[in-house]
Tab-separated table of C-alpha atoms in Angstrom:
chain	number	residue	atom	x	y	z
A	3	MET	CA	0.000	0.000	0.000
A	4	THR	CA	1.426	3.363	-1.018
A	5	THR	CA	1.697	6.412	1.208
A	6	ALA	CA	-1.111	8.074	-0.768
A	7	ASP	CA	-3.367	5.067	-0.206
A	8	THR	CA	-2.635	5.136	3.511
A	9	ALA	CA	-3.407	8.874	3.707
A	10	ALA	CA	-6.632	8.358	1.764
A	11	ARG	CA	-7.691	5.582	4.159
A	12	HIS	CA	-7.217	7.887	7.130
A	13	LEU	CA	-9.236	10.638	5.447
A	14	ARG	CA	-12.401	8.547	5.112
A	15	PRO	CA	-15.603	10.104	6.576
A	16	ARG	CA	-15.188	8.169	9.822
A	17	ALA	CA	-11.891	9.963	10.469
A	18	TRP	CA	-13.505	13.410	10.599
A	19	ILE	CA	-17.130	12.648	11.524
A	20	ALA	CA	-16.145	10.991	14.811
A	21	PRO	CA	-14.274	14.039	16.224
A	22	ILE	CA	-17.131	16.349	15.213
A	23	ALA	CA	-19.678	14.100	16.926
A	24	VAL	CA	-17.624	13.733	20.121
A	25	VAL	CA	-16.971	17.478	20.433
A	26	THR	CA	-20.640	18.303	19.781
A	27	LEU	CA	-21.891	15.820	22.382
A	28	LEU	CA	-19.348	16.992	24.945
A	29	MET	CA	-20.231	20.645	24.436
A	30	SER	CA	-23.948	19.810	24.669
A	31	LEU	CA	-23.341	18.178	28.047
A	32	LEU	CA	-21.203	21.123	29.109
A	33	ALA	CA	-23.885	23.670	28.176
A	34	THR	CA	-26.635	21.663	29.870
A	35	MET	CA	-24.712	21.306	33.119
A	36	TYR	CA	-23.325	24.820	33.375
A	37	LEU	CA	-26.425	26.752	32.311
A	38	ALA	CA	-28.760	24.631	34.454
A	39	TYR	CA	-26.374	25.319	37.330
A	40	VAL	CA	-26.655	29.075	37.257
A	41	VAL	CA	-29.627	30.411	35.274
A	42	ASN	CA	-32.485	30.044	37.808
A	43	PRO	CA	-31.329	29.400	41.384
A	44	THR	CA	-34.536	30.761	42.949
A	45	LYS	CA	-36.699	28.354	40.967
A	46	ASN	CA	-34.364	25.448	41.749
A	47	LEU	CA	-34.228	26.150	45.488
A	48	HIS	CA	-34.684	23.058	47.665
A	49	ASP	CA	-33.694	21.994	51.192
A	50	PHE	CA	-32.146	25.416	51.864
A	51	ARG	CA	-31.615	25.213	55.613
A	52	VAL	CA	-32.517	28.210	57.771
A	53	ALA	CA	-32.563	28.174	61.574
A	54	LEU	CA	-35.419	29.950	63.362
A	55	VAL	CA	-34.891	30.931	66.991
A	56	ASN	CA	-37.821	32.186	69.050
A	57	GLN	CA	-36.691	33.550	72.430
A	58	ASP	CA	-39.791	35.704	73.017
A	59	ASP	CA	-41.043	35.570	76.635
A	60	GLY	CA	-44.397	37.152	75.766
A	61	ASP	CA	-46.222	40.029	77.488
A	62	THR	CA	-49.630	41.625	77.862
A	63	LEU	CA	-50.942	43.152	74.643
A	64	GLY	CA	-54.394	44.748	74.562
A	65	GLY	CA	-55.080	43.478	78.051
A	66	LYS	CA	-54.433	39.842	77.065
A	67	PRO	CA	-51.368	37.616	77.624
A	68	THR	CA	-49.774	37.350	74.200
A	69	ASN	CA	-46.642	35.859	72.651
A	70	VAL	CA	-46.177	37.424	69.239
A	71	GLY	CA	-42.930	35.471	68.783
A	72	ASP	CA	-44.934	32.246	68.787
A	73	GLN	CA	-47.356	33.713	66.262
A	74	ILE	CA	-44.495	34.753	63.964
A	75	THR	CA	-42.891	31.327	64.289
A	76	GLU	CA	-46.132	29.612	63.304
A	77	ALA	CA	-46.623	32.029	60.415
A	78	LEU	CA	-43.091	31.436	59.079
A	79	VAL	CA	-43.375	27.659	59.390
A	80	ALA	CA	-46.701	27.732	57.549
A	81	GLY	CA	-45.760	30.432	55.055
A	82	LEU	CA	-42.302	29.398	53.846
A	83	PRO	CA	-42.520	26.652	51.193
A	84	ALA	CA	-41.304	23.413	52.770
A	85	ASP	CA	-40.154	22.054	49.400
A	86	LYS	CA	-37.740	24.974	49.073
A	87	ILE	CA	-36.813	26.064	52.603
A	88	ASP	CA	-35.739	23.644	55.313
A	89	LEU	CA	-36.807	25.793	58.278
A	90	GLN	CA	-35.439	24.402	61.553
A	91	VAL	CA	-37.030	25.766	64.761
A	92	VAL	CA	-34.163	25.426	67.252
A	93	GLY	CA	-32.596	27.047	70.289
A	94	PHE	CA	-29.985	29.762	69.957
A	95	ALA	CA	-27.082	27.445	70.852
A	96	GLU	CA	-28.118	24.927	68.190
A	97	ALA	CA	-28.495	27.700	65.613
A	98	GLN	CA	-24.969	28.872	66.370
A	99	ARG	CA	-23.661	25.310	66.034
A	100	GLN	CA	-25.287	24.907	62.627
A	101	LEU	CA	-23.886	28.250	61.470
A	102	ARG	CA	-20.391	27.381	62.747
A	103	GLN	CA	-20.436	24.067	60.861
A	104	GLY	CA	-21.879	25.492	57.654
A	105	ARG	CA	-25.010	23.358	58.037
A	106	ALA	CA	-27.327	26.381	57.993
A	107	TYR	CA	-27.191	29.260	55.533
A	108	GLY	CA	-28.687	31.697	58.010
A	109	ALA	CA	-30.766	32.196	61.141
A	110	ILE	CA	-33.778	34.311	62.059
A	111	VAL	CA	-33.716	35.309	65.741
A	112	ILE	CA	-36.718	36.719	67.634
A	113	PRO	CA	-35.455	38.249	70.936
A	114	SER	CA	-36.889	37.637	74.406
A	115	ASP	CA	-38.418	41.143	74.724
A	116	PHE	CA	-40.122	41.174	71.321
A	117	THR	CA	-43.745	41.196	72.543
A	118	LYS	CA	-42.855	43.584	75.377
A	119	ARG	CA	-41.379	46.099	72.956
A	120	LEU	CA	-44.403	45.692	70.714
A	121	ALA	CA	-46.721	46.504	73.622
A	122	ILE	CA	-44.672	49.585	74.491
A	123	LEU	CA	-44.761	50.646	70.846
A	124	GLY	CA	-48.553	50.308	70.820
A	125	ALA	CA	-48.875	52.436	73.948
A	126	ALA	CA	-46.517	55.017	72.475
A	127	GLY	CA	-48.953	55.502	69.614
A	128	VAL	CA	-51.186	57.483	71.966
A	129	VAL	CA	-48.978	58.254	74.968
A	130	PRO	CA	-45.855	60.439	74.689
A	131	GLY	CA	-42.536	58.827	75.584
A	132	LYS	CA	-39.367	57.226	74.305
A	133	VAL	CA	-39.869	54.049	72.332
A	134	GLU	CA	-37.794	51.485	70.432
A	135	GLN	CA	-39.060	49.246	67.652
A	136	PRO	CA	-39.052	45.505	68.292
A	137	ILE	CA	-36.162	43.891	66.404
A	138	ILE	CA	-35.842	40.643	64.487
A	139	THR	CA	-32.244	39.778	63.617
A	140	VAL	CA	-31.362	37.908	60.436
A	141	HIS	CA	-27.947	36.267	60.653
A	142	THR	CA	-26.390	35.380	57.296
A	143	ASN	CA	-23.551	32.880	56.998
A	144	PRO	CA	-20.952	34.381	54.629
A	145	ARG	CA	-18.610	31.422	55.236
A	146	ALA	CA	-21.132	29.193	53.473
A	147	GLY	CA	-20.789	31.282	50.292
A	148	SER	CA	-21.543	34.784	49.066
A	149	PHE	CA	-24.333	33.618	46.768
A	150	ALA	CA	-26.023	31.815	49.664
A	151	THR	CA	-25.869	35.052	51.658
A	152	GLY	CA	-27.846	36.826	48.955
A	153	VAL	CA	-30.424	34.023	48.832
A	154	MET	CA	-30.807	34.158	52.624
A	155	GLN	CA	-31.350	37.907	52.557
A	156	ARG	CA	-34.047	37.610	49.875
A	157	ILE	CA	-35.855	34.855	51.784
A	158	ALA	CA	-35.817	36.871	55.015
A	159	GLU	CA	-36.888	40.073	53.278
A	160	GLN	CA	-39.901	38.456	51.603
A	161	ALA	CA	-41.007	36.444	54.647
A	162	LEU	CA	-40.526	39.165	57.250
A	163	SER	CA	-42.152	41.872	55.154
A	164	ARG	CA	-45.370	39.827	55.258
A	165	VAL	CA	-44.895	39.277	58.995
A	166	ASP	CA	-44.398	43.020	59.490
A	167	GLU	CA	-47.668	43.801	57.694
A	168	THR	CA	-49.606	41.169	59.646
A	169	VAL	CA	-48.229	42.237	63.033
A	170	GLY	CA	-48.747	45.888	62.105
A	171	LYS	CA	-52.425	45.323	61.308
A	172	GLN	CA	-52.874	43.384	64.552
A	173	LEU	CA	-51.169	46.115	66.582
A	174	THR	CA	-53.166	48.901	64.886
A	175	ASP	CA	-56.444	47.082	65.571
A	176	THR	CA	-55.430	46.584	69.215
A	177	VAL	CA	-54.609	50.273	69.712
A	178	GLU	CA	-57.819	51.418	67.990
A	179	SER	CA	-59.937	49.065	70.117
A	180	GLN	CA	-58.350	50.492	73.253
A	181	LEU	CA	-59.102	54.049	72.089
A	182	ARG	CA	-62.729	53.280	71.188
A	183	PRO	CA	-65.181	54.839	73.719
A	184	ALA	CA	-66.879	52.365	76.066
A	185	ALA	CA	-70.296	53.736	75.114
A	186	GLY	CA	-69.617	52.970	71.476
A	187	GLY	CA	-68.819	55.156	68.529
A	188	ALA	CA	-65.736	55.667	66.444
A	189	ALA	CA	-62.277	55.706	67.942
A	190	PRO	CA	-60.330	58.953	67.620
A	191	GLU	CA	-58.151	58.968	64.536
A	192	LEU	CA	-54.463	58.336	65.118
A	193	ALA	CA	-51.893	60.830	63.935
A	194	GLY	CA	-50.260	60.037	60.606
A	195	ALA	CA	-46.870	59.309	62.169
A	196	SER	CA	-48.484	56.967	64.687
A	197	GLN	CA	-50.351	55.134	61.936
A	198	LEU	CA	-47.146	54.670	59.967
A	199	MET	CA	-45.244	53.454	63.023
A	200	LEU	CA	-47.955	50.980	63.993
A	201	ALA	CA	-48.438	49.711	60.421
A	202	HIS	CA	-44.762	48.733	60.151
A	203	PRO	CA	-43.601	48.089	63.708
A	204	ILE	CA	-40.790	45.582	63.155
A	205	GLN	CA	-37.180	46.546	62.520
A	206	VAL	CA	-35.264	43.834	60.677
A	207	VAL	CA	-31.508	43.875	61.288
A	208	VAL	CA	-29.291	41.842	58.939
A	209	ALA	CA	-25.984	40.852	60.504
A	210	PRO	CA	-23.387	38.391	59.170
A	211	TYR	CA	-22.473	35.599	61.576
A	212	ARG	CA	-18.662	35.460	61.906
A	213	PRO	CA	-17.836	37.748	58.954
A	214	LEU	CA	-15.011	36.618	56.715
A	215	PRO	CA	-11.689	38.448	56.995
A	216	ASP	CA	-9.952	40.182	54.116
A	217	GLY	CA	-8.156	37.899	51.701
A	218	THR	CA	-10.985	35.405	51.273
A	219	GLY	CA	-12.557	36.817	48.120
A	220	GLN	CA	-15.912	37.202	49.891
A	221	GLY	CA	-16.133	33.461	50.372
A	222	LEU	CA	-14.792	32.391	46.968
A	223	SER	CA	-11.186	31.611	47.949
A	224	ALA	CA	-12.140	28.079	49.074
A	225	PHE	CA	-13.810	27.393	45.724
A	226	PHE	CA	-10.826	28.542	43.683
A	227	TYR	CA	-8.411	26.696	45.967
A	228	THR	CA	-10.500	23.590	45.286
A	229	ILE	CA	-10.206	24.137	41.540
A	230	MET	CA	-6.429	24.416	41.937
A	231	VAL	CA	-6.304	21.103	43.795
A	232	LEU	CA	-8.552	19.332	41.257
A	233	LEU	CA	-6.510	20.628	38.349
A	234	ALA	CA	-3.291	19.578	40.073
A	235	GLY	CA	-4.598	16.013	40.288
A	236	PHE	CA	-6.464	15.895	36.963
A	237	THR	CA	-4.106	17.902	34.751
A	238	GLY	CA	-1.084	16.548	36.585
A	239	ALA	CA	-2.204	13.009	35.770
A	240	MET	CA	-2.611	13.915	32.082
A	241	ILE	CA	0.899	15.404	31.960
A	242	ILE	CA	2.493	12.509	33.841
A	243	HIS	CA	0.683	10.015	31.608
A	244	SER	CA	1.768	11.602	28.316
A	245	MET	CA	5.357	12.425	29.309
A	246	THR	CA	5.970	9.001	30.834
A	247	ASP	CA	4.550	7.279	27.754
A	248	SER	CA	6.807	9.414	25.569
A	249	ALA	CA	9.873	8.552	27.641
A	250	LEU	CA	8.997	4.834	27.514
A	251	GLY	CA	8.405	4.888	23.759
A	252	PHE	CA	4.658	4.290	23.829
A	253	ALA	CA	3.927	7.713	22.309
A	254	PRO	CA	5.959	10.108	20.161
A	255	THR	CA	7.699	13.125	21.645
A	256	GLU	CA	7.136	16.309	19.671
A	257	TYR	CA	8.204	19.890	20.412
A	258	GLY	CA	7.655	22.231	17.461
A	259	PRO	CA	9.466	20.736	14.458
A	260	TRP	CA	11.430	18.329	16.663
A	261	TYR	CA	9.952	14.817	16.622
A	262	VAL	CA	11.225	11.564	18.023
A	263	HIS	CA	9.627	8.229	18.784
A	264	TYR	CA	11.743	6.007	21.023
A	265	PRO	CA	11.451	2.218	20.771
A	266	PRO	CA	8.858	0.874	23.241
A	267	ALA	CA	10.388	-0.178	26.552
A	268	PRO	CA	9.900	-3.797	27.642
A	269	ILE	CA	7.666	-2.917	30.591
A	270	SER	CA	4.229	-4.250	31.488
A	271	ARG	CA	1.092	-2.158	31.762
A	272	PHE	CA	0.968	-2.689	35.506
A	273	ARG	CA	4.565	-1.618	36.082
A	274	THR	CA	3.992	1.424	33.844
A	275	LEU	CA	1.022	2.408	35.975
A	276	LEU	CA	3.065	1.890	39.160
A	277	LEU	CA	5.697	4.243	37.784
A	278	LYS	CA	3.101	6.909	36.984
A	279	TRP	CA	1.530	6.563	40.441
A	280	ALA	CA	4.964	6.951	42.041
A	281	ILE	CA	5.666	10.141	40.062
A	282	LEU	CA	2.277	11.538	41.094
A	283	ILE	CA	2.819	10.730	44.777
A	284	VAL	CA	6.167	12.534	44.716
A	285	THR	CA	4.645	15.499	42.866
A	286	ALA	CA	1.604	15.957	45.129
A	287	PRO	CA	3.350	17.346	48.257
A	288	ILE	CA	5.532	19.612	46.133
A	289	VAL	CA	2.506	21.138	44.400
A	290	SER	CA	0.566	21.399	47.671
A	291	ALA	CA	3.494	23.259	49.254
A	292	VAL	CA	3.667	25.608	46.263
A	293	PHE	CA	-0.061	26.365	46.585
A	294	LEU	CA	0.357	27.067	50.289
A	295	GLY	CA	3.345	29.340	49.730
A	296	ILE	CA	1.587	31.369	47.040
A	297	ALA	CA	-1.520	31.693	49.216
A	298	ALA	CA	0.595	32.951	52.109
A	299	ALA	CA	2.374	35.427	49.824
A	300	LEU	CA	-1.012	36.769	48.696
A	301	ASP	CA	-2.137	37.246	52.340
A	302	VAL	CA	-4.808	34.554	52.252
A	303	PRO	CA	-5.792	33.836	55.898
A	304	LEU	CA	-4.319	30.421	56.772
A	305	ASP	CA	-5.225	29.455	60.328
A	306	HIS	CA	-4.426	25.769	59.761
A	307	PRO	CA	-1.641	25.641	57.155
A	308	LEU	CA	-0.399	22.131	58.023
A	309	THR	CA	-3.917	20.692	57.848
A	310	LEU	CA	-4.500	22.409	54.510
A	311	PHE	CA	-1.183	21.126	53.160
A	312	LEU	CA	-1.843	17.514	54.207
A	313	TYR	CA	-5.434	17.501	53.027
A	314	CYS	CA	-4.487	18.901	49.616
A	315	VAL	CA	-1.745	16.281	49.252
A	316	LEU	CA	-4.335	13.582	49.916
A	317	ALA	CA	-6.859	15.141	47.524
A	318	ILE	CA	-4.312	15.552	44.701
A	319	ILE	CA	-3.246	11.930	45.087
A	320	ALA	CA	-6.869	10.733	45.136
A	321	VAL	CA	-7.764	12.606	41.937
A	322	GLY	CA	-4.477	11.808	40.186
A	323	VAL	CA	-4.457	8.092	41.037
A	324	THR	CA	-8.031	7.712	39.779
A	325	ALA	CA	-7.336	9.700	36.610
A	326	LEU	CA	-4.230	7.621	35.828
A	327	SER	CA	-6.185	4.405	36.404
A	328	VAL	CA	-8.915	5.557	34.009
A	329	LEU	CA	-6.264	6.303	31.382
A	330	ALA	CA	-4.627	2.926	31.929
A	331	ALA	CA	-7.975	1.188	31.546
A	332	LEU	CA	-9.442	3.139	28.617
A	333	GLY	CA	-6.454	4.638	26.831
A	334	THR	CA	-7.222	7.724	24.765
A	335	ALA	CA	-10.917	7.550	25.670
A	336	GLY	CA	-9.837	8.003	29.293
A	337	LEU	CA	-9.003	11.637	28.525
A	338	LEU	CA	-12.660	12.289	27.725
A	339	VAL	CA	-13.925	10.291	30.707
A	340	ASN	CA	-11.635	12.171	33.101
A	341	LEU	CA	-12.681	15.520	31.638
A	342	ILE	CA	-16.356	14.695	32.167
A	343	LEU	CA	-15.851	13.187	35.634
A	344	PHE	CA	-13.603	15.838	37.156
A	345	ILE	CA	-14.513	19.041	35.288
A	346	VAL	CA	-17.761	18.928	33.290
A	347	LEU	CA	-19.779	17.282	36.073
A	348	GLY	CA	-17.556	18.481	38.893
A	349	LEU	CA	-17.763	22.271	38.668
A	350	PRO	CA	-21.560	22.687	38.710
A	351	SER	CA	-22.016	20.080	41.464
A	352	SER	CA	-19.239	21.468	43.669
A	353	GLY	CA	-21.433	23.955	45.528
A	354	GLY	CA	-18.542	26.393	45.491
A	355	SER	CA	-20.225	29.412	43.931
A	356	VAL	CA	-23.926	28.502	43.872
A	357	PRO	CA	-25.035	26.288	46.789
A	358	ILE	CA	-26.231	22.793	45.910
A	359	GLU	CA	-29.614	23.691	47.400
A	360	ALA	CA	-30.094	26.348	44.695
A	361	THR	CA	-29.413	24.022	41.751
A	362	PRO	CA	-31.563	21.307	40.083
A	363	ASN	CA	-32.050	18.187	42.202
A	364	TYR	CA	-29.780	15.989	40.101
A	365	PHE	CA	-26.832	18.155	41.132
A	366	ALA	CA	-27.457	17.082	44.731
A	367	TRP	CA	-27.188	13.468	43.569
A	368	LEU	CA	-23.949	14.208	41.729
A	369	ALA	CA	-22.581	15.952	44.822
A	370	THR	CA	-22.781	12.703	46.808
A	371	PHE	CA	-19.832	11.274	44.875
A	372	GLU	CA	-18.352	13.931	42.569
A	373	PRO	CA	-14.715	14.546	43.632
A	374	MET	CA	-14.842	18.332	43.376
A	375	HIS	CA	-17.662	18.657	45.905
A	376	GLN	CA	-15.862	16.437	48.415
A	377	VAL	CA	-12.633	18.418	48.033
A	378	TYR	CA	-14.540	21.700	48.349
A	379	LEU	CA	-16.109	20.605	51.638
A	380	GLY	CA	-12.686	19.812	53.057
A	381	VAL	CA	-10.963	22.983	51.836
A	382	ARG	CA	-13.858	25.198	52.971
A	383	ALA	CA	-13.870	23.605	56.422
A	384	ILE	CA	-10.137	24.267	56.813
A	385	LEU	CA	-10.199	27.844	55.514
A	386	TYR	CA	-13.477	29.093	57.008
A	387	PHE	CA	-14.707	26.736	59.735
A	388	ASN	CA	-11.635	26.216	61.925
A	389	ALA	CA	-10.836	22.820	60.331
A	390	ASN	CA	-13.972	21.408	61.952
A	391	GLY	CA	-14.588	17.790	60.974
A	392	ASP	CA	-18.369	18.222	61.141
A	393	ALA	CA	-18.145	21.206	58.787
A	394	GLY	CA	-17.003	18.933	55.936
A	395	LEU	CA	-13.386	18.032	56.659
A	396	ALA	CA	-14.241	14.550	57.921
A	397	ARG	CA	-16.355	13.772	54.876
A	398	GLY	CA	-13.818	15.278	52.483
A	399	SER	CA	-11.001	13.238	54.051
A	400	TRP	CA	-12.637	9.821	54.074
A	401	MET	CA	-13.994	10.354	50.562
A	402	ALA	CA	-10.465	11.170	49.390
A	403	VAL	CA	-9.167	7.978	51.040
A	404	LEU	CA	-11.993	6.065	49.355
A	405	GLY	CA	-11.028	7.647	46.035
A	406	VAL	CA	-7.416	6.536	46.450
A	407	GLY	CA	-8.576	3.008	47.266
A	408	ILE	CA	-10.919	2.798	44.272
A	409	GLY	CA	-8.251	4.183	41.947
A	410	LEU	CA	-5.621	1.718	43.149
A	411	VAL	CA	-7.921	-1.299	42.959
A	412	VAL	CA	-9.363	-0.451	39.538
A	413	GLY	CA	-5.991	0.450	38.025
A	414	ALA	CA	-4.213	-2.627	39.370
A	415	ALA	CA	-7.034	-5.004	38.433
A	416	VAL	CA	-7.388	-3.749	34.851
A	417	THR	CA	-3.681	-3.542	34.015
A	418	LEU	CA	-2.927	-6.962	35.548
A	419	TYR	CA	-5.807	-8.418	33.546
A	420	TYR	CA	-4.471	-6.844	30.323
A	421	ASP	CA	-0.981	-8.172	31.057
A	422	ARG	CA	-2.283	-11.658	31.822
A	423	LYS	CA	-4.203	-11.703	28.525
A	424	GLY	CA	-1.118	-10.610	26.604
A	425	LEU	CA	-2.654	-7.266	25.611
A	426	HIS	CA	0.669	-5.476	25.515
A	427	ARG	CA	1.258	-1.918	24.341
A	428	LYS	CA	2.918	-2.270	20.954
A	429	PRO	CA	2.337	-1.024	17.391
A	430	ALA	CA	-0.281	-2.871	15.343
A	431	GLU	CA	2.344	-4.268	12.939
A	432	GLN	CA	4.362	-5.789	15.806
A	433	ALA	CA	1.243	-7.232	17.422
A	434	ALA	CA	0.208	-8.853	14.113
A	435	ALA	CA	3.702	-10.296	13.609
A	436	ALA	CA	3.713	-11.724	17.134
A	437	GLU	CA	0.471	-13.554	16.381
């Protein structure tokens, strides 16, 4: 067969239709995942946890014992959609614990003197004197993500505005009934300022719980640190795979016009994979140390540098070992599988910029096993939540260990099977001659 015939064979429709089809399908998946991730978070809201703390002791309002805090609690529980908001009625200590561990995106706190202040406000509508509006405090959790903070503020604003109107109408009716003459007839009309004050009696104060310090990118530094770690494992595995194969003669080495293809080394698939794993394991702590040094140079707050270093080493190894095993098992197709597994599906299910609870439900399913989400939980816990295991570090660590185990078992099993079957890595002509 001449060179022209060989070139013509490689230019058949299959040679160019296949790449077009693969790229189109991959980009379709990419567009579906990324646009579904971000275009309508309010519509996709589900299981968004908010703590509700009612500390109101109650008081006498309109001559009757009343606890307006209880009424507001009941109204919020009934009014907020349960399929979107996971409203947890808890004590103040439990609310703080959930905020510290990143388990709640915010808290609504009704103070102990709420009804008492409301009663004083009602009396002040007709009696001169100093008065303070009753306050409801909305605590956001900026360490759980800046986007989640905005969602929490919108939820509180919509819910509490309705509460304010309802309580205002109740308070106005109470004051007017007290002013109505005993013999009957119309109550004297309240002054305009008094009407306005009574119609909207509640002051809502929004306060971040444990605000983030400078150097955290308003809660995005953990997400981008996670991307760095994933790319170190994923891209590092691709580089180690291709450069090692070039050095061993299984792939050509090409730099610009310089091209060389060494003879294939007499090494089994399993031993080749062991070599690549070893290179990755040596590389991981070096890269993790570089990340840590650059972060320190850029004044990123690092309260637990050793923990961050060790966790990132583990995460890089977990991602890299798995990626190398996929390449060893699938060859060139492994590049596409790794891209989908670690990047295409990983970014939108990470929860790093938009919380999982504000994305379509299938992202929550992906987040149970997708590597990027597990790494994000660990990095976020170290950077923002005092390296608390319950804040995600424990889950991120054991999932990384599980990832290493799966990668080692799958890679070893597949390459040993290939070697046992005599499926060696050699050019087609040599394989045909050997047969």
